[in-house]
Coordinates of C-alpha atoms in Angstrom, one line a residue:
M1 CA -14.1 0.5 -15.4
A2 CA -13.2 3.6 -17.5
V3 CA -16.9 4.1 -18.6
K4 CA -18.4 3.4 -15.2
D5 CA -16.0 6.1 -14.1
D6 CA -16.9 8.4 -16.6
Y7 CA -20.9 8.1 -15.6
L8 CA -20.0 8.6 -12.0
L9 CA -18.0 11.5 -12.9
D10 CA -20.7 13.1 -14.7
T11 CA -22.9 12.5 -11.6
L12 CA -20.6 14.2 -9.3
M13 CA -20.1 17.1 -11.6
D14 CA -23.9 17.6 -11.6
M15 CA -24.1 17.5 -7.9
G16 CA -21.3 20.2 -7.6
A17 CA -18.9 17.6 -5.8
V18 CA -16.2 18.5 -8.2
D19 CA -15.5 20.7 -11.3
P20 CA -14.3 20.0 -14.7
S21 CA -10.8 21.3 -13.9
Q22 CA -10.1 19.1 -11.1
V23 CA -11.2 16.1 -13.0
E24 CA -8.7 16.9 -15.8
A25 CA -5.9 17.6 -13.4
A26 CA -6.6 14.2 -11.6
R27 CA -6.8 12.4 -15.0
A28 CA -3.4 13.5 -16.0
V29 CA -2.1 12.1 -12.8
A30 CA -4.1 8.7 -12.9
E31 CA -3.7 7.7 -16.6
P32 CA 0.1 7.5 -16.7
A33 CA -0.1 5.4 -13.3
G34 CA -2.9 3.1 -14.6
A35 CA -5.0 4.5 -11.6
G36 CA -8.6 5.3 -11.3
V37 CA -9.5 9.0 -11.8
I38 CA -12.0 8.9 -8.9
D39 CA -9.6 6.9 -6.7
T40 CA -6.8 9.5 -7.3
M41 CA -9.3 12.4 -6.3
V42 CA -10.2 10.7 -3.1
I43 CA -6.5 10.1 -2.2
S44 CA -5.5 13.7 -3.1
K45 CA -8.6 14.9 -1.0
T46 CA -10.0 16.5 -4.0
L47 CA -13.3 14.7 -3.7
N48 CA -15.2 14.0 -0.4
P49 CA -15.8 10.3 0.1
D50 CA -19.2 10.9 1.4
L51 CA -20.2 12.6 -1.6
L52 CA -18.9 9.8 -3.7
V53 CA -21.2 7.3 -1.7
Q54 CA -24.1 9.6 -2.6
A55 CA -23.1 9.8 -6.1
R56 CA -23.0 6.0 -6.4
G57 CA -26.4 5.9 -4.6
M58 CA -27.9 8.1 -7.4
Q59 CA -26.3 6.3 -10.2
Y60 CA -27.7 2.9 -9.3
G61 CA -30.9 4.0 -7.7
C62 CA -29.8 2.9 -4.2
D63 CA -30.2 4.6 -0.8
A64 CA -26.8 5.8 0.8
I65 CA -26.3 4.6 4.4
D66 CA -24.0 5.7 7.4
L67 CA -23.0 2.3 9.0
R68 CA -21.4 4.1 12.3
E69 CA -24.7 3.6 14.0
L70 CA -26.0 0.6 12.5
Q71 CA -27.2 -2.4 14.7
P72 CA -28.3 -5.4 12.5
N73 CA -30.3 -8.1 14.1
D74 CA -29.3 -11.5 14.8
A75 CA -31.4 -12.7 11.6
A76 CA -29.4 -10.3 9.5
M77 CA -26.2 -11.5 10.9
G78 CA -27.2 -15.4 10.4
A79 CA -28.2 -14.6 6.7
L80 CA -24.6 -13.4 5.7
P81 CA -21.9 -15.6 7.0
R82 CA -18.5 -14.0 8.0
H83 CA -16.4 -15.4 5.1
I84 CA -18.9 -14.1 2.4
A85 CA -19.0 -10.7 4.2
R86 CA -15.2 -10.5 4.3
R87 CA -14.6 -11.9 0.8
Y88 CA -17.0 -9.5 -0.9
Q89 CA -16.7 -6.6 1.4
V90 CA -20.7 -6.4 2.4
I91 CA -22.4 -5.9 5.6
P92 CA -25.9 -7.0 6.5
V93 CA -28.3 -4.1 7.4
S94 CA -31.7 -6.0 8.0
Y95 CA -33.6 -9.2 7.2
E96 CA -37.3 -9.2 7.1
N97 CA -39.8 -11.2 5.1
D98 CA -36.9 -13.2 3.2
E99 CA -35.5 -9.8 2.0
L100 CA -32.0 -9.2 2.9
T101 CA -30.8 -5.7 2.8
V102 CA -26.7 -5.4 2.4
A103 CA -24.7 -2.4 2.2
L104 CA -21.5 -2.5 -0.3
E105 CA -19.4 0.0 -2.1
D106 CA -20.3 -0.6 -5.5
P107 CA -23.7 -1.8 -6.6
G108 CA -22.3 -1.7 -10.2
D109 CA -19.9 -4.5 -9.5
I110 CA -21.8 -7.4 -11.4
D111 CA -19.3 -10.2 -10.2
T112 CA -20.0 -9.4 -6.4
T113 CA -24.0 -8.9 -6.8
D114 CA -24.3 -12.0 -9.0
A115 CA -22.0 -14.0 -6.3
L116 CA -24.4 -12.6 -3.3
N117 CA -27.6 -13.4 -5.3
R118 CA -26.1 -17.1 -5.7
L119 CA -24.6 -17.7 -2.3
L120 CA -27.2 -16.2 0.2
E121 CA -30.3 -18.1 0.9
A122 CA -32.6 -14.9 1.1
A123 CA -35.4 -14.7 -1.4
S124 CA -34.1 -11.5 -2.6
V125 CA -31.2 -9.2 -1.9
V126 CA -31.6 -5.5 -1.8
Y127 CA -28.5 -3.1 -2.1
K128 CA -27.7 -0.1 -0.2
V129 CA -24.2 2.1 -0.6
A130 CA -21.7 3.0 1.9
S131 CA -18.1 4.0 2.0
E132 CA -15.1 1.4 1.8
S133 CA -13.8 2.5 5.3
Q134 CA -16.9 2.3 6.9
I135 CA -17.7 -1.2 5.5
K136 CA -14.2 -2.6 6.7
A137 CA -14.8 -1.1 10.2
T138 CA -18.1 -2.4 10.5
I139 CA -17.1 -6.0 9.5
D140 CA -14.4 -6.0 12.2
R141 CA -17.1 -4.6 14.7
F142 CA -19.7 -7.2 13.9
Y143 CA -17.5 -10.2 12.9
G144 CA -14.6 -9.5 15.0
S145 CA -11.1 -9.6 13.6
T146 CA -9.3 -12.7 13.1
D147 CA -7.1 -12.3 16.0
E148 CA -10.3 -12.0 18.1
A149 CA -11.9 -15.1 16.6
V150 CA -8.7 -17.2 17.2
E151 CA -8.4 -15.9 20.8
R152 CA -12.2 -16.9 21.4
L153 CA -11.5 -20.4 20.1
V154 CA -8.4 -20.7 22.1
T155 CA -10.5 -19.7 25.3
E156 CA -13.0 -22.4 24.2
L157 CA -10.3 -24.9 23.8
S158 CA -9.0 -24.2 27.2
Q159 CA -12.3 -24.8 28.7
T160 CA -12.8 -28.3 27.0
Q161 CA -11.8 -31.1 29.1
V162 CA -9.0 -32.4 27.2
D163 CA -5.5 -33.5 28.5
I164 CA -2.6 -32.1 26.5
G165 CA -0.1 -35.1 26.3
E166 CA 3.8 -34.8 26.6
G167 CA 4.0 -34.5 22.8
G168 CA 1.6 -31.6 22.8
G169 CA -1.3 -33.7 21.2
A170 CA -4.7 -33.8 22.8
V171 CA -5.1 -37.3 24.1
G172 CA -8.5 -39.1 24.0
E173 CA -10.1 -41.8 26.0
S174 CA -8.5 -44.4 23.6
G175 CA -5.1 -43.1 24.5
V176 CA -4.3 -42.0 20.9
V177 CA -3.9 -38.4 19.7
E178 CA -7.0 -36.7 18.6
T179 CA -7.6 -33.6 17.0
G180 CA -11.2 -33.2 16.7
D181 CA -12.3 -34.1 13.2
E182 CA -15.8 -32.9 13.6
Q183 CA -16.0 -29.5 11.8
N184 CA -17.6 -27.9 14.7
S185 CA -14.6 -28.7 17.0
P186 CA -12.9 -25.6 18.3
L187 CA -9.4 -26.9 17.1
V188 CA -10.6 -27.6 13.6
K189 CA -12.4 -24.3 13.4
M190 CA -9.1 -22.5 14.6
V191 CA -6.8 -24.2 12.2
N192 CA -9.3 -23.8 9.3
L193 CA -9.7 -20.0 10.2
I194 CA -5.9 -19.4 10.4
I195 CA -5.2 -21.1 7.0
A196 CA -8.3 -19.4 5.1
D197 CA -7.4 -15.9 6.5
G198 CA -3.8 -16.5 5.2
F199 CA -5.4 -17.5 1.7
R200 CA -7.6 -14.4 1.6
A201 CA -4.7 -12.3 2.4
D202 CA -3.1 -13.5 -0.8
C203 CA -0.2 -15.2 1.0
S204 CA 2.0 -17.6 -0.9
D205 CA 2.6 -19.8 2.1
V206 CA 1.4 -20.0 5.8
H207 CA 4.2 -20.5 8.5
I208 CA 3.3 -22.4 12.0
E209 CA 6.5 -22.0 14.0
P210 CA 6.7 -23.3 17.7
F211 CA 8.8 -21.4 20.2
E212 CA 9.5 -21.7 24.0
N213 CA 6.3 -20.0 25.2
R214 CA 4.2 -19.6 21.9
L215 CA 3.2 -21.0 18.6
R216 CA 3.9 -18.1 16.0
I217 CA 1.6 -17.7 12.8
R218 CA 3.2 -15.8 9.9
Y219 CA 2.0 -15.2 6.3
R220 CA 4.3 -14.7 3.4
I221 CA 2.6 -11.8 1.4
D222 CA 4.2 -10.6 -1.9
G223 CA 7.4 -12.4 -0.7
V224 CA 7.6 -10.8 2.6
L225 CA 6.7 -12.5 6.0
R226 CA 4.2 -10.8 8.3
E227 CA 3.5 -12.0 11.6
H228 CA -0.1 -12.6 12.0
Q229 CA -0.7 -13.8 15.6
S230 CA 0.4 -16.3 18.4
V231 CA -1.5 -18.9 20.0
P232 CA -0.6 -20.7 23.5
H233 CA 2.6 -23.1 23.0
R234 CA 0.5 -26.1 24.7
L235 CA -1.7 -26.1 21.4
T236 CA 1.2 -26.8 19.2
G237 CA 0.8 -30.5 19.3
P238 CA -3.0 -30.6 18.6
I239 CA -2.8 -28.2 15.8
V240 CA 0.2 -30.0 14.2
S241 CA -1.4 -33.4 14.6
R242 CA -4.5 -32.0 13.0
L243 CA -2.8 -30.9 10.0
K244 CA -0.6 -34.1 9.8
I245 CA -3.6 -36.2 9.5
E246 CA -5.2 -34.1 6.8
S247 CA -1.9 -34.1 4.8
G248 CA -1.6 -37.9 4.9
M249 CA 1.7 -37.6 7.4
S250 CA 2.4 -40.0 10.1
I251 CA 1.5 -38.4 13.5
A252 CA 3.6 -41.1 15.5
E253 CA 6.8 -39.8 13.6
K254 CA 8.2 -36.7 15.3
R255 CA 11.9 -37.0 14.5
T256 CA 12.2 -36.6 10.8
P257 CA 10.8 -34.2 8.2
Q258 CA 7.7 -35.3 6.3
D259 CA 5.8 -33.9 3.3
G260 CA 2.3 -34.3 2.4
R261 CA -0.8 -32.3 0.8
Y262 CA -3.6 -30.7 2.3
K263 CA -7.1 -29.5 0.8
Q264 CA -9.5 -27.1 2.3
I265 CA -12.7 -25.5 1.0
I266 CA -12.4 -21.8 1.2
D267 CA -15.2 -19.4 -0.1
D268 CA -16.7 -22.3 -2.0
R269 CA -13.3 -23.2 -3.8
E270 CA -11.3 -26.3 -3.1
I271 CA -7.7 -25.1 -2.4
D272 CA -4.5 -27.3 -2.4
F273 CA -1.6 -26.8 -0.1
R274 CA 1.7 -28.4 -0.3
V275 CA 3.0 -29.1 3.5
N276 CA 6.2 -29.7 5.0
C277 CA 6.9 -30.6 8.5
L278 CA 10.3 -30.2 10.2
P279 CA 11.3 -31.2 13.8
T280 CA 12.7 -28.0 15.6
L281 CA 13.9 -27.5 19.2
Y282 CA 10.6 -26.5 20.5
G283 CA 8.2 -28.9 18.4
E284 CA 7.4 -29.3 14.9
S285 CA 7.5 -26.5 12.3
M286 CA 5.0 -26.6 9.5
V287 CA 4.9 -24.8 6.3
L288 CA 1.9 -24.8 3.9
R289 CA 2.5 -23.6 0.3
V290 CA -0.6 -22.4 -1.4
L291 CA -1.3 -24.1 -4.8
D292 CA -4.5 -22.3 -6.1
K293 CA -4.8 -23.2 -9.6
G294 CA -7.5 -20.3 -10.0
G295 CA -4.9 -17.8 -9.1
L296 CA -2.2 -19.2 -11.3
N297 CA -1.1 -16.4 -13.6
L298 CA -0.7 -18.0 -17.2
G299 CA -0.3 -15.0 -19.3
L300 CA 3.3 -14.0 -20.3
D301 CA 2.1 -10.4 -20.9
Q302 CA 0.9 -10.5 -17.2
L303 CA 4.4 -11.6 -15.8
G304 CA 6.0 -8.2 -16.1
F305 CA 8.0 -8.5 -19.3
M306 CA 8.9 -5.4 -21.3
R307 CA 7.9 -5.6 -24.9
E308 CA 11.4 -6.4 -26.5
D309 CA 12.0 -9.1 -23.9
Q310 CA 8.8 -10.8 -24.3
E311 CA 9.1 -10.9 -28.3
V312 CA 12.6 -12.6 -27.8
F313 CA 11.3 -15.0 -25.3
E314 CA 8.2 -16.1 -27.3
R315 CA 10.2 -16.4 -30.3
N316 CA 12.7 -18.7 -28.6
A317 CA 9.8 -20.7 -26.8
Q318 CA 8.2 -21.6 -30.1
M319 CA 11.4 -23.2 -31.8
P320 CA 10.9 -26.9 -32.9
D321 CA 13.9 -28.0 -31.0
G322 CA 16.5 -26.9 -28.4
I323 CA 16.6 -26.0 -24.8
M324 CA 15.3 -23.0 -22.8
L325 CA 16.5 -22.6 -19.2
V326 CA 14.8 -20.3 -16.5
T327 CA 17.1 -19.7 -13.7
G328 CA 16.9 -17.9 -10.2
P329 CA 16.7 -18.7 -6.7
T330 CA 14.0 -20.5 -4.9
G331 CA 10.8 -18.4 -4.9
S332 CA 11.6 -16.3 -7.9
G333 CA 8.7 -17.3 -10.0
K334 CA 10.4 -19.8 -12.1
T335 CA 7.6 -22.5 -12.0
T336 CA 4.9 -19.9 -13.0
T337 CA 7.0 -18.7 -16.0
L338 CA 7.3 -22.4 -17.3
Y339 CA 3.7 -23.0 -16.8
S340 CA 3.1 -19.8 -18.8
C341 CA 5.2 -21.1 -21.6
L342 CA 3.3 -24.4 -21.6
N343 CA 0.0 -22.7 -21.7
L344 CA 1.2 -20.7 -24.6
L345 CA 2.3 -23.8 -26.5
N346 CA -0.5 -26.2 -25.3
T347 CA -2.4 -27.1 -28.7
P348 CA -4.2 -30.2 -29.8
N349 CA -1.4 -31.0 -32.3
K350 CA 1.3 -30.9 -29.7
K351 CA 2.1 -33.6 -27.2
I352 CA 3.6 -32.1 -23.9
I353 CA 4.9 -34.1 -21.1
T354 CA 6.3 -32.5 -17.8
V355 CA 8.4 -34.2 -14.9
E356 CA 8.2 -32.5 -11.6
D357 CA 8.9 -32.6 -7.9
P358 CA 6.2 -32.3 -6.9
V359 CA 3.5 -31.5 -9.4
E360 CA 2.3 -28.1 -8.1
Y361 CA -0.5 -27.4 -10.7
V362 CA -2.7 -29.6 -12.7
L363 CA -3.0 -28.4 -16.2
S364 CA -5.6 -29.7 -18.8
G365 CA -4.3 -31.4 -21.8
I366 CA -0.7 -31.9 -20.5
N367 CA 0.9 -35.3 -19.3
Q368 CA 2.4 -34.6 -16.1
V369 CA 4.7 -37.0 -14.3
Q370 CA 5.5 -37.0 -10.3
V371 CA 8.9 -37.7 -9.3
N372 CA 9.4 -40.5 -6.7
N373 CA 12.6 -41.4 -5.6
Q374 CA 11.7 -44.2 -3.4
A375 CA 10.2 -46.0 -6.4
G376 CA 13.0 -45.4 -8.7
M377 CA 11.1 -42.5 -10.5
T378 CA 14.0 -40.0 -10.5
F379 CA 14.2 -37.0 -13.0
S380 CA 16.7 -38.8 -15.1
A381 CA 14.7 -42.3 -15.2
A382 CA 11.3 -40.2 -16.0
L383 CA 13.0 -38.3 -18.6
R384 CA 14.2 -41.5 -20.5
A385 CA 10.9 -43.1 -20.3
M386 CA 9.3 -39.8 -21.6
L387 CA 11.3 -39.9 -24.8
R388 CA 9.7 -43.1 -25.8
Q389 CA 6.2 -41.3 -25.5
A390 CA 7.3 -39.3 -28.5
P391 CA 6.5 -35.9 -27.1
N392 CA 7.1 -32.6 -28.9
I393 CA 7.7 -30.6 -25.8
I394 CA 9.2 -31.6 -22.5
M395 CA 9.5 -29.9 -19.2
V396 CA 11.9 -30.9 -16.6
G397 CA 11.2 -29.4 -13.2
E398 CA 14.9 -28.9 -12.5
I399 CA 18.2 -30.1 -13.9
R400 CA 20.0 -31.3 -10.6
D401 CA 22.8 -33.7 -11.8
S402 CA 24.9 -34.5 -14.7
E403 CA 22.8 -37.6 -15.9
T404 CA 19.4 -35.5 -16.1
G405 CA 21.5 -32.6 -17.8
N406 CA 23.0 -34.9 -20.4
I407 CA 19.6 -36.5 -21.1
A408 CA 17.9 -33.3 -21.5
V409 CA 20.7 -31.8 -23.8
N410 CA 20.6 -34.9 -25.9
A411 CA 16.8 -34.9 -26.2
S412 CA 16.9 -31.2 -27.3
L413 CA 19.1 -32.0 -30.1
T414 CA 17.0 -34.9 -31.5
G415 CA 13.8 -33.0 -32.2
H416 CA 12.3 -32.2 -29.0
F417 CA 12.0 -28.7 -27.2
V418 CA 13.1 -28.8 -23.7
F419 CA 12.0 -26.3 -20.8
S420 CA 13.8 -26.6 -17.5
T421 CA 15.3 -24.6 -14.5
L422 CA 18.6 -24.3 -12.7
H423 CA 19.7 -22.5 -9.6
T424 CA 22.1 -19.7 -10.8
N425 CA 22.3 -16.0 -10.2
D426 CA 22.2 -14.6 -13.7
A427 CA 21.4 -15.9 -17.3
P428 CA 25.3 -16.3 -18.4
G429 CA 25.9 -18.3 -15.2
A430 CA 23.5 -21.1 -16.7
M431 CA 26.0 -22.1 -19.2
T432 CA 28.9 -22.5 -16.9
R433 CA 26.5 -24.6 -14.4
M434 CA 25.8 -26.9 -17.0
I435 CA 29.2 -27.4 -18.1
D436 CA 30.0 -27.8 -14.4
M437 CA 27.6 -30.6 -14.0
G438 CA 29.3 -32.6 -16.8
V439 CA 27.7 -31.5 -19.9
K440 CA 30.1 -31.2 -22.9
P441 CA 30.6 -27.5 -23.8
F442 CA 29.8 -28.2 -27.4
L443 CA 26.5 -29.8 -26.6
V444 CA 25.5 -26.9 -24.5
A445 CA 26.6 -24.6 -27.2
A446 CA 24.4 -26.5 -29.9
A447 CA 21.3 -27.1 -27.7
C448 CA 20.7 -24.0 -26.0
R449 CA 18.4 -21.4 -27.5
C450 CA 17.6 -18.8 -24.7
V451 CA 18.1 -18.5 -21.1
L452 CA 15.9 -16.5 -18.9
A453 CA 17.0 -15.2 -15.1
Q454 CA 14.4 -13.7 -13.1
R455 CA 13.4 -12.2 -9.8
L456 CA 10.3 -10.9 -8.3
V457 CA 9.6 -7.5 -7.1
R458 CA 6.5 -5.9 -5.4
R459 CA 4.2 -3.9 -7.6
F460 CA 2.8 -0.6 -6.4
C461 CA -0.7 -0.8 -5.0
K462 CA -3.1 0.7 -7.6
N463 CA -5.4 2.4 -4.9
C464 CA -2.7 4.5 -3.4
V465 CA -0.1 5.1 -5.9
Q466 CA 1.1 8.6 -6.5
P467 CA 3.5 10.6 -8.4
H468 CA 7.1 10.7 -6.7
E469 CA 10.1 12.5 -7.1
L470 CA 13.4 10.3 -7.0
H471 CA 15.8 11.4 -4.4
Q472 CA 19.5 11.9 -5.4
D473 CA 20.5 9.0 -3.5
E474 CA 18.0 6.9 -5.5
I475 CA 19.2 8.1 -8.9
S476 CA 22.7 7.4 -7.8
A477 CA 21.9 4.0 -6.6
L478 CA 20.4 3.1 -10.0
Q479 CA 22.9 5.2 -12.0
L480 CA 20.2 6.7 -14.2
T481 CA 21.3 8.4 -17.4
E482 CA 20.2 11.7 -18.6
D483 CA 18.0 10.1 -21.2
E484 CA 16.5 7.7 -18.7
M485 CA 15.5 10.6 -16.4
K486 CA 14.3 12.8 -19.3
D487 CA 11.1 10.1 -19.9
M488 CA 10.6 8.9 -16.5
R489 CA 7.5 8.7 -14.5
P490 CA 8.5 7.5 -11.0
M491 CA 5.5 6.6 -8.6
L492 CA 5.1 5.7 -5.0
G493 CA 2.6 3.8 -3.1
T494 CA 1.6 5.7 -0.2
G495 CA -0.2 2.9 1.7
C496 CA -3.9 2.2 2.5
K497 CA -6.3 -0.6 3.7
A498 CA -6.2 -2.5 0.5
C499 CA -2.5 -2.9 0.7
D500 CA -2.3 -3.2 4.6
D501 CA -0.4 0.1 4.6
T502 CA 2.4 -1.4 2.8
G503 CA 2.2 0.5 -0.4
Y504 CA 2.5 -2.6 -2.6
K505 CA -0.1 -5.3 -3.8
G506 CA 1.0 -8.1 -6.0
R507 CA 4.3 -8.9 -7.7
M508 CA 5.9 -8.9 -11.1
G509 CA 9.1 -10.2 -12.7
L510 CA 12.5 -8.7 -13.4
F511 CA 13.8 -10.6 -16.4
E512 CA 17.4 -10.9 -17.9
V513 CA 16.8 -12.8 -21.3
L514 CA 19.8 -14.0 -23.2
E515 CA 19.5 -15.2 -26.7
M516 CA 22.1 -17.5 -28.3
E517 CA 24.1 -16.5 -31.1
D518 CA 27.5 -17.8 -33.0
Q519 CA 29.9 -15.7 -31.1
L520 CA 28.2 -16.7 -27.7
A521 CA 28.3 -20.4 -28.9
R522 CA 32.0 -20.0 -29.7
M523 CA 32.7 -18.5 -26.3
I524 CA 30.8 -21.5 -24.6
I525 CA 33.0 -24.0 -26.6
E526 CA 36.2 -22.3 -25.5
E527 CA 35.0 -22.2 -21.8
R528 CA 35.6 -18.5 -21.6
P529 CA 35.2 -16.9 -18.2
I530 CA 31.8 -16.1 -17.1
N531 CA 32.5 -12.2 -16.9
E532 CA 33.7 -12.2 -20.4
F533 CA 30.6 -13.9 -21.6
R534 CA 28.3 -11.5 -19.8
D535 CA 30.1 -8.4 -20.8
Y536 CA 30.1 -9.5 -24.4
A537 CA 26.3 -9.9 -24.1
V538 CA 25.4 -6.7 -22.6
E539 CA 27.9 -4.6 -24.9
N540 CA 26.3 -6.1 -28.0
G541 CA 22.9 -5.8 -27.0
L542 CA 21.9 -9.4 -26.6
M543 CA 21.0 -9.1 -23.0
R544 CA 19.5 -6.6 -20.6
T545 CA 20.8 -7.3 -16.9
L546 CA 18.2 -7.6 -14.2
R547 CA 19.2 -4.3 -12.8
H548 CA 18.7 -2.5 -16.1
D549 CA 15.3 -4.1 -16.4
G550 CA 14.6 -3.0 -12.7
V551 CA 15.4 0.6 -13.8
K552 CA 13.0 0.4 -16.8
K553 CA 10.2 -0.6 -14.3
V554 CA 11.3 2.1 -11.7
T555 CA 11.2 4.9 -14.5
S556 CA 7.9 3.6 -15.6
G557 CA 6.1 3.8 -12.4
M558 CA 5.6 0.2 -11.7
T559 CA 8.0 -0.4 -8.4
S560 CA 10.3 1.3 -6.3
V561 CA 14.0 1.7 -6.3
A562 CA 14.2 -0.1 -2.8
E563 CA 12.6 -3.2 -4.4
V564 CA 15.0 -3.3 -7.3
M565 CA 18.2 -2.7 -5.1
R566 CA 16.7 -5.7 -2.8
V567 CA 16.6 -8.3 -5.4
T568 CA 19.4 -7.2 -7.8
A569 CA 22.4 -7.0 -5.2
S570 CA 24.3 -9.3 -7.2
D571 CA 24.3 -6.8 -10.0
E572 CA 26.3 -4.3 -8.1
H573 CA 29.4 -4.7 -10.2

């Protein structure tokens, strides 16, 4: 990307669009923030976006085009489907003699051009260059926004002659609830569109919630729920029934919660969803958790570890025996961290077995066991059976009771390395939690190698991040020292279309890594209070708290004070 930027900068300077001094000034701001020089100049209004479009056209030998007056014919619109246009941010210009002309922002993006050449049925594809803002606006103008598309489908459903039964389902001639299994059914189209748009927005789950007069659709993006749209309440039954059938649930049972799995092809990829259905006052609420293996981040260095913490974590993860615990509340990224560890250790000479409830991602080369309480396959039963399989490494999805805790600890003392999770607020709390569950203190002290507590904070959007001067109240909130303020490079996301004007795009972890040592082991055996345990670890440099890790990430320009304060409230003391 840097080389491409350099070529483009040379073209811009040859055109007289920018001068060398402006380029160097932008580079000084961009490089510490990990942003692009050209993006920085556009954001700061040093560079006219129209001149950037012309320069890209000159660089790749493509014509620049103004999309504001564009009116493509029906053949061009038909040759470029809506989902491809939105995914790759391209717009059809014309289609003649099996030659499709499309406009895109960067003709040098090989991934995009290769995908278009493969996916489009035209004999050849010709590229023109347009600005990002014009492309986004034109896609909405031609293809319509998701809200408009759903409204169209709701109208179409209203015009179809179906009777909405008492339970909200569409009742067919046979008298049973039908949901329109044909892919061309308006209902199926609407359900697929709602879920696909959530996936394309990088949401972690889709919430479908019935209220008195409407059915609310929300997406959780980067850990924050955003309302997407609402549909008439009378469609609650048909939509829920459609999802229940696809998820393997009973549509006749409306009084008890149900779980299932759902698959949908989105942009030529098969995406798995874990589905939960819960009866509420106005109907059944559904949540679909996205399980996209392709989007699973399996590199420890990509999770947000600072270098020192990553070294401690990796060193302990590669021990021949012992137990490593990952703690944090639901949705704090524990599963991703565990899978990243397994990916690091997954070699042909090691046997790895996991027991999970449920198995969220299927990993090649690893034996994964699904908990099934009704069949007697509990965590403890599965763990006992796994030990007879002679594994090197065991992952227990969660230690929930005394029996599982004791088996896991004993396994870690007999030549196995065990990974597991606990629900505690911080790393020292994992020790007392294990003891409270009935594991003897001397066993906890002997088995435990390392404890990792974590939370997730939103990262700044790389497209709109800018240098920022911390206010006095932000400095006071983080209790920054003079040494920390001396070298800090705080940033701020100003908001753009890429991040939906939030200033954030993606998430990373805040980590509290506690490595066991002799004095800590003695304190565990003596069952010392957790605050003494914590104070000793911090004072002797054995652990950096979640708040302290957050301070490092604020002063390094990765996230904001508000994000760190939001997820580390328990560190106030």
